[in-house]
Amino acid sequence: MNGKIVILSDNRTNNEGLSTEHGLAVYLESASGKFLFDTGASEKFIHNAEALGIDLKDVDFCMISHGHSDHIGGLPAFLELNKKAKVFLSAHIPGAEYVSDRRGRHSITGNVDFDAHRHRFVFIEEDTMIGNVHIYANIAQRHDLPLGDRNLLIRDAEGEYVADSFCHELAFLVDGVLFTGCAHNGILNIMEAVGEKVRISIGGFHLLDSHLNQEYESDEQLQSLADHLAENYPDTLFYTGHCTGDHCFEILSASHPLLHQFQCGAIIEY
């Protein structure tokens, strides 16, 4: 069976009939079923799905990559719309509070009532296989993490905000398609954790464009990352967007011919 990937929520689009936001939601149809990866920051992804002819009531599985509001914010709306899909997410998310210090401290905690729909949730603590779906948790951080991670904090048991370890981030492999969310654990670390053949990798790289006094990866670091991906995963198509800056993508794609940028409304058939 052929597969289809549709971007339902992203920062960018060329389709005037769709709404953008700082959020990510991706729809996948494959031999293993119909999947929704993340739910954007709001219910905009639902309206975009309708405009693109996708009925989210038919989704079989909803996969949440991590607890930040731009990936889980639309989940309450999805749970009201779709009455059957189980939702897979990290067991570390309920009760956690996240903030970003980038451009002023602000909350990035998703507003989800986990008690109201508790029977819908499957909480993941370790690597898990469910049918043809492989869920990766506790990703080893052998390579450098994205420099943008340093702006992201989590409240600890004493009520203090400390650096987020991203133990709440999951990666999902379905029929050769890898969804990385924001890849806060680093795309190299995620690819090594998977250790299986990946036909398509889709998700953000959390590589931010430097802005004023906020400096992130240099062009040399980006080129080194692109070279590593090309050398070690020569048969994998990488699609990135959302939290991958335009300048970062320009540098990465110049060094990696199989690296592409996605945007809201994009359809990838394979």
Short mmCIF file of C-alpha atoms in Angstrom, two decimals:
data_model
loop_
_atom_site.label_atom_id
_atom_site.label_comp_id
_atom_site.label_asym_id
_atom_site.label_seq_id
_atom_site.Cartn_x
_atom_site.Cartn_y
_atom_site.Cartn_z
CA MET A 1 0.00 0.00 0.00
CA ASN A 2 1.20 3.49 -0.80
CA GLY A 3 1.30 6.08 1.94
CA LYS A 4 0.36 9.73 2.24
CA ILE A 5 1.56 12.45 4.61
CA VAL A 6 -0.29 15.78 4.93
CA ILE A 7 0.89 18.77 6.97
CA LEU A 8 -2.14 20.14 8.84
CA SER A 9 -0.46 22.77 11.02
CA ASP A 10 2.77 24.67 10.52
CA ASN A 11 4.23 28.18 10.60
CA ARG A 12 4.22 28.50 6.81
CA THR A 13 1.88 27.88 3.86
CA ASN A 14 1.37 28.75 0.21
CA ASN A 15 -2.34 27.93 0.42
CA GLU A 16 -4.47 31.02 1.14
CA GLY A 17 -7.32 28.79 2.28
CA LEU A 18 -5.36 27.43 5.24
CA SER A 19 -4.49 28.97 8.60
CA THR A 20 -0.96 29.02 9.98
CA GLU A 21 0.29 29.11 13.56
CA HIS A 22 3.38 28.28 15.56
CA GLY A 23 2.36 24.67 15.85
CA LEU A 24 2.75 21.29 14.21
CA ALA A 25 0.23 18.62 13.24
CA VAL A 26 0.83 15.90 10.65
CA TYR A 27 -1.61 13.37 9.18
CA LEU A 28 -0.42 9.98 7.92
CA GLU A 29 -2.22 7.27 5.99
CA SER A 30 -0.27 4.03 5.72
CA ALA A 31 -0.75 0.28 5.69
CA SER A 32 -1.04 0.37 9.49
CA GLY A 33 -3.91 2.87 9.62
CA LYS A 34 -4.63 6.57 9.88
CA PHE A 35 -2.49 8.59 12.26
CA LEU A 36 -2.39 12.11 13.66
CA PHE A 37 1.03 13.21 14.88
CA ASP A 38 0.69 16.15 17.27
CA THR A 39 -2.25 18.57 17.30
CA GLY A 40 -0.80 22.03 16.76
CA ALA A 41 -1.32 24.91 19.16
CA SER A 42 -5.08 25.21 18.62
CA GLU A 43 -7.97 23.73 16.69
CA LYS A 44 -6.73 25.34 13.45
CA PHE A 45 -5.45 21.97 12.24
CA ILE A 46 -9.03 20.66 12.29
CA HIS A 47 -10.26 23.42 9.98
CA ASN A 48 -7.25 22.88 7.72
CA ALA A 49 -8.01 19.15 7.57
CA GLU A 50 -11.58 19.90 6.49
CA ALA A 51 -10.31 22.24 3.78
CA LEU A 52 -7.97 19.49 2.55
CA GLY A 53 -10.69 16.82 2.52
CA ILE A 54 -9.40 14.85 5.51
CA ASP A 55 -11.92 13.51 8.03
CA LEU A 56 -10.15 13.42 11.39
CA LYS A 57 -13.02 11.40 12.86
CA ASP A 58 -11.50 8.44 11.03
CA VAL A 59 -8.07 8.74 12.67
CA ASP A 60 -7.12 5.49 14.41
CA PHE A 61 -4.18 6.70 16.51
CA CYS A 62 -3.03 10.07 17.83
CA MET A 63 0.66 10.37 18.71
CA ILE A 64 1.95 13.27 20.83
CA SER A 65 5.69 13.93 20.54
CA HIS A 66 6.08 16.08 23.68
CA GLY A 67 4.24 18.29 26.14
CA HIS A 68 4.74 21.79 24.69
CA SER A 69 1.60 23.73 23.83
CA ASP A 70 2.43 24.13 20.14
CA HIS A 71 2.19 20.33 19.77
CA ILE A 72 -0.54 19.40 22.26
CA GLY A 73 -2.68 22.57 22.34
CA GLY A 74 -5.26 21.24 19.88
CA LEU A 75 -5.67 17.90 21.64
CA PRO A 76 -8.87 18.81 23.60
CA ALA A 77 -10.57 19.79 20.32
CA PHE A 78 -9.44 16.54 18.68
CA LEU A 79 -10.78 14.44 21.56
CA GLU A 80 -14.18 16.09 21.18
CA LEU A 81 -14.20 15.49 17.42
CA ASN A 82 -12.76 11.99 17.27
CA LYS A 83 -14.37 9.50 19.64
CA LYS A 84 -12.26 6.41 18.96
CA ALA A 85 -8.54 7.15 18.62
CA LYS A 86 -6.22 6.24 21.46
CA VAL A 87 -3.70 8.95 22.31
CA PHE A 88 -0.09 7.88 22.90
CA LEU A 89 2.15 10.24 24.87
CA SER A 90 4.87 10.28 27.48
CA ALA A 91 3.94 9.42 31.06
CA HIS A 92 6.01 12.46 32.09
CA ILE A 93 3.58 14.99 30.56
CA PRO A 94 0.57 15.07 32.94
CA GLY A 95 1.21 17.61 35.68
CA ALA A 96 4.36 19.04 34.09
CA GLU A 97 4.74 22.79 33.63
CA TYR A 98 6.93 24.21 30.87
CA VAL A 99 8.13 27.73 30.10
CA SER A 100 10.23 29.35 27.40
CA ASP A 101 12.70 32.15 28.11
CA ARG A 102 13.03 33.04 24.45
CA ARG A 103 11.94 36.66 23.91
CA GLY A 104 10.51 36.94 27.44
CA ARG A 105 9.46 34.16 29.82
CA HIS A 106 6.08 32.66 28.99
CA SER A 107 4.21 29.43 29.61
CA ILE A 108 4.26 26.71 26.94
CA THR A 109 2.25 24.18 28.96
CA GLY A 110 -0.63 22.54 27.10
CA ASN A 111 -4.13 22.98 28.52
CA VAL A 112 -5.25 19.34 28.59
CA ASP A 113 -7.57 17.75 31.16
CA PHE A 114 -6.08 14.27 31.41
CA ASP A 115 -8.75 13.08 33.85
CA ALA A 116 -11.69 13.92 31.59
CA HIS A 117 -10.57 11.50 28.86
CA ARG A 118 -8.33 9.18 30.86
CA HIS A 119 -9.57 6.06 29.05
CA ARG A 120 -8.30 7.52 25.76
CA PHE A 121 -4.67 7.90 26.87
CA VAL A 122 -1.82 5.41 26.65
CA PHE A 123 1.12 6.67 28.70
CA ILE A 124 4.54 5.59 27.48
CA GLU A 125 7.58 5.18 29.75
CA GLU A 126 9.86 2.90 27.70
CA ASP A 127 10.42 1.92 24.09
CA THR A 128 7.19 0.26 22.99
CA MET A 129 5.94 -1.74 19.99
CA ILE A 130 2.21 -1.56 19.19
CA GLY A 131 1.52 -3.51 16.02
CA ASN A 132 3.72 -1.93 13.34
CA VAL A 133 4.23 1.24 15.41
CA HIS A 134 7.55 1.61 17.22
CA ILE A 135 7.60 4.28 19.93
CA TYR A 136 11.00 5.49 21.12
CA ALA A 137 11.40 6.98 24.61
CA ASN A 138 14.36 8.01 26.80
CA ILE A 139 16.53 8.86 23.80
CA ALA A 140 20.25 8.78 24.63
CA GLN A 141 21.90 12.18 24.17
CA ARG A 142 25.27 11.23 22.69
CA HIS A 143 25.39 14.14 20.24
CA ASP A 144 24.97 17.83 21.02
CA LEU A 145 21.41 19.03 21.63
CA PRO A 146 19.97 21.96 19.66
CA LEU A 147 21.20 25.23 21.16
CA GLY A 148 17.60 26.51 21.26
CA ASP A 149 16.90 23.97 24.01
CA ARG A 150 18.72 26.22 26.49
CA ASN A 151 15.72 28.58 26.47
CA LEU A 152 13.30 25.83 27.53
CA LEU A 153 12.61 25.06 31.18
CA ILE A 154 10.45 22.78 33.31
CA ARG A 155 9.24 23.23 36.90
CA ASP A 156 10.91 20.80 39.31
CA ALA A 157 9.58 19.25 42.54
CA GLU A 158 10.68 22.32 44.53
CA GLY A 159 8.78 24.67 42.23
CA GLU A 160 11.89 26.02 40.53
CA TYR A 161 12.28 26.22 36.77
CA VAL A 162 15.27 24.17 35.60
CA ALA A 163 16.64 23.04 32.24
CA ASP A 164 14.30 20.61 30.53
CA SER A 165 15.84 17.16 30.02
CA PHE A 166 13.21 16.31 27.37
CA CYS A 167 12.46 12.95 28.92
CA HIS A 168 8.87 13.70 27.82
CA GLU A 169 9.79 13.60 24.11
CA LEU A 170 8.89 10.55 22.02
CA ALA A 171 9.66 9.60 18.43
CA PHE A 172 7.37 7.37 16.35
CA LEU A 173 8.22 5.04 13.46
CA VAL A 174 5.28 3.81 11.37
CA ASP A 175 5.82 1.77 8.20
CA GLY A 176 9.15 3.42 7.51
CA VAL A 177 8.01 6.97 8.37
CA LEU A 178 9.67 8.58 11.40
CA PHE A 179 7.97 11.49 13.17
CA THR A 180 10.37 13.50 15.32
CA GLY A 181 8.15 16.31 16.64
CA CYS A 182 10.66 19.10 17.36
CA ALA A 183 13.65 16.77 17.82
CA HIS A 184 14.58 18.51 21.07
CA ASN A 185 16.77 15.48 21.79
CA GLY A 186 18.65 16.18 18.55
CA ILE A 187 17.96 14.60 15.16
CA LEU A 188 21.25 12.67 15.28
CA ASN A 189 20.40 11.18 18.67
CA ILE A 190 16.92 10.22 17.48
CA MET A 191 18.19 8.58 14.29
CA GLU A 192 20.73 6.57 16.30
CA ALA A 193 18.06 5.54 18.81
CA VAL A 194 15.83 4.24 16.02
CA GLY A 195 18.47 2.00 14.47
CA GLU A 196 15.99 0.81 11.82
CA LYS A 197 15.58 1.71 8.17
CA VAL A 198 13.82 5.06 7.91
CA ARG A 199 12.34 5.86 4.52
CA ILE A 200 11.07 9.32 5.47
CA SER A 201 11.85 11.44 8.54
CA ILE A 202 9.46 14.30 9.17
CA GLY A 203 9.45 16.93 11.92
CA GLY A 204 11.23 20.00 13.17
CA PHE A 205 14.94 20.03 14.04
CA HIS A 206 14.64 22.84 16.62
CA LEU A 207 17.37 24.75 14.83
CA LEU A 208 16.57 28.42 15.33
CA ASP A 209 17.78 31.31 13.24
CA SER A 210 20.00 33.66 15.25
CA HIS A 211 18.19 36.89 16.14
CA LEU A 212 19.70 40.06 17.62
CA ASN A 213 21.60 38.92 20.72
CA GLN A 214 20.25 35.36 20.54
CA GLU A 215 22.81 33.23 18.73
CA TYR A 216 22.29 29.59 17.90
CA GLU A 217 24.05 27.09 15.59
CA SER A 218 26.69 28.56 13.29
CA ASP A 219 26.70 27.86 9.56
CA GLU A 220 29.65 25.53 10.13
CA GLN A 221 27.74 23.54 12.75
CA LEU A 222 24.73 23.29 10.45
CA GLN A 223 26.89 22.10 7.55
CA SER A 224 28.47 19.48 9.79
CA LEU A 225 25.00 18.23 10.80
CA ALA A 226 23.86 18.03 7.17
CA ASP A 227 27.03 16.17 6.20
CA HIS A 228 26.52 13.68 9.05
CA LEU A 229 22.93 12.98 7.98
CA ALA A 230 23.91 12.57 4.33
CA GLU A 231 26.81 10.26 5.11
CA ASN A 232 25.10 8.05 7.67
CA TYR A 233 21.52 8.03 6.30
CA PRO A 234 21.97 8.36 2.53
CA ASP A 235 18.64 6.69 1.68
CA THR A 236 16.45 8.70 4.09
CA LEU A 237 14.34 11.61 2.86
CA PHE A 238 14.27 14.33 5.50
CA TYR A 239 11.36 16.81 5.63
CA THR A 240 11.64 19.60 8.17
CA GLY A 241 9.81 22.79 9.07
CA HIS A 242 8.04 24.38 12.05
CA CYS A 243 10.99 25.01 14.42
CA THR A 244 13.67 24.84 11.72
CA GLY A 245 14.52 28.41 10.74
CA ASP A 246 14.62 29.52 7.12
CA HIS A 247 18.32 30.38 7.23
CA CYS A 248 19.09 27.09 8.97
CA PHE A 249 17.18 25.20 6.30
CA GLU A 250 19.01 27.06 3.54
CA ILE A 251 22.38 26.02 4.94
CA LEU A 252 21.29 22.43 5.65
CA SER A 253 19.68 21.85 2.25
CA ALA A 254 22.70 23.25 0.41
CA SER A 255 24.75 20.41 1.89
CA HIS A 256 22.08 17.69 1.81
CA PRO A 257 20.17 16.99 -1.44
CA LEU A 258 17.56 14.81 0.31
CA LEU A 259 16.53 17.49 2.81
CA HIS A 260 13.27 19.33 2.07
CA GLN A 261 11.13 21.97 3.78
CA PHE A 262 7.47 21.27 4.52
CA GLN A 263 4.65 23.73 5.13
CA CYS A 264 0.96 23.66 5.97
CA GLY A 265 -1.02 21.96 3.21
CA ALA A 266 1.94 20.03 1.79
CA ILE A 267 1.12 16.48 0.66
CA ILE A 268 3.86 13.87 0.48
CA GLU A 269 2.94 10.62 -1.28
CA TYR A 270 5.27 7.66 -1.24
#
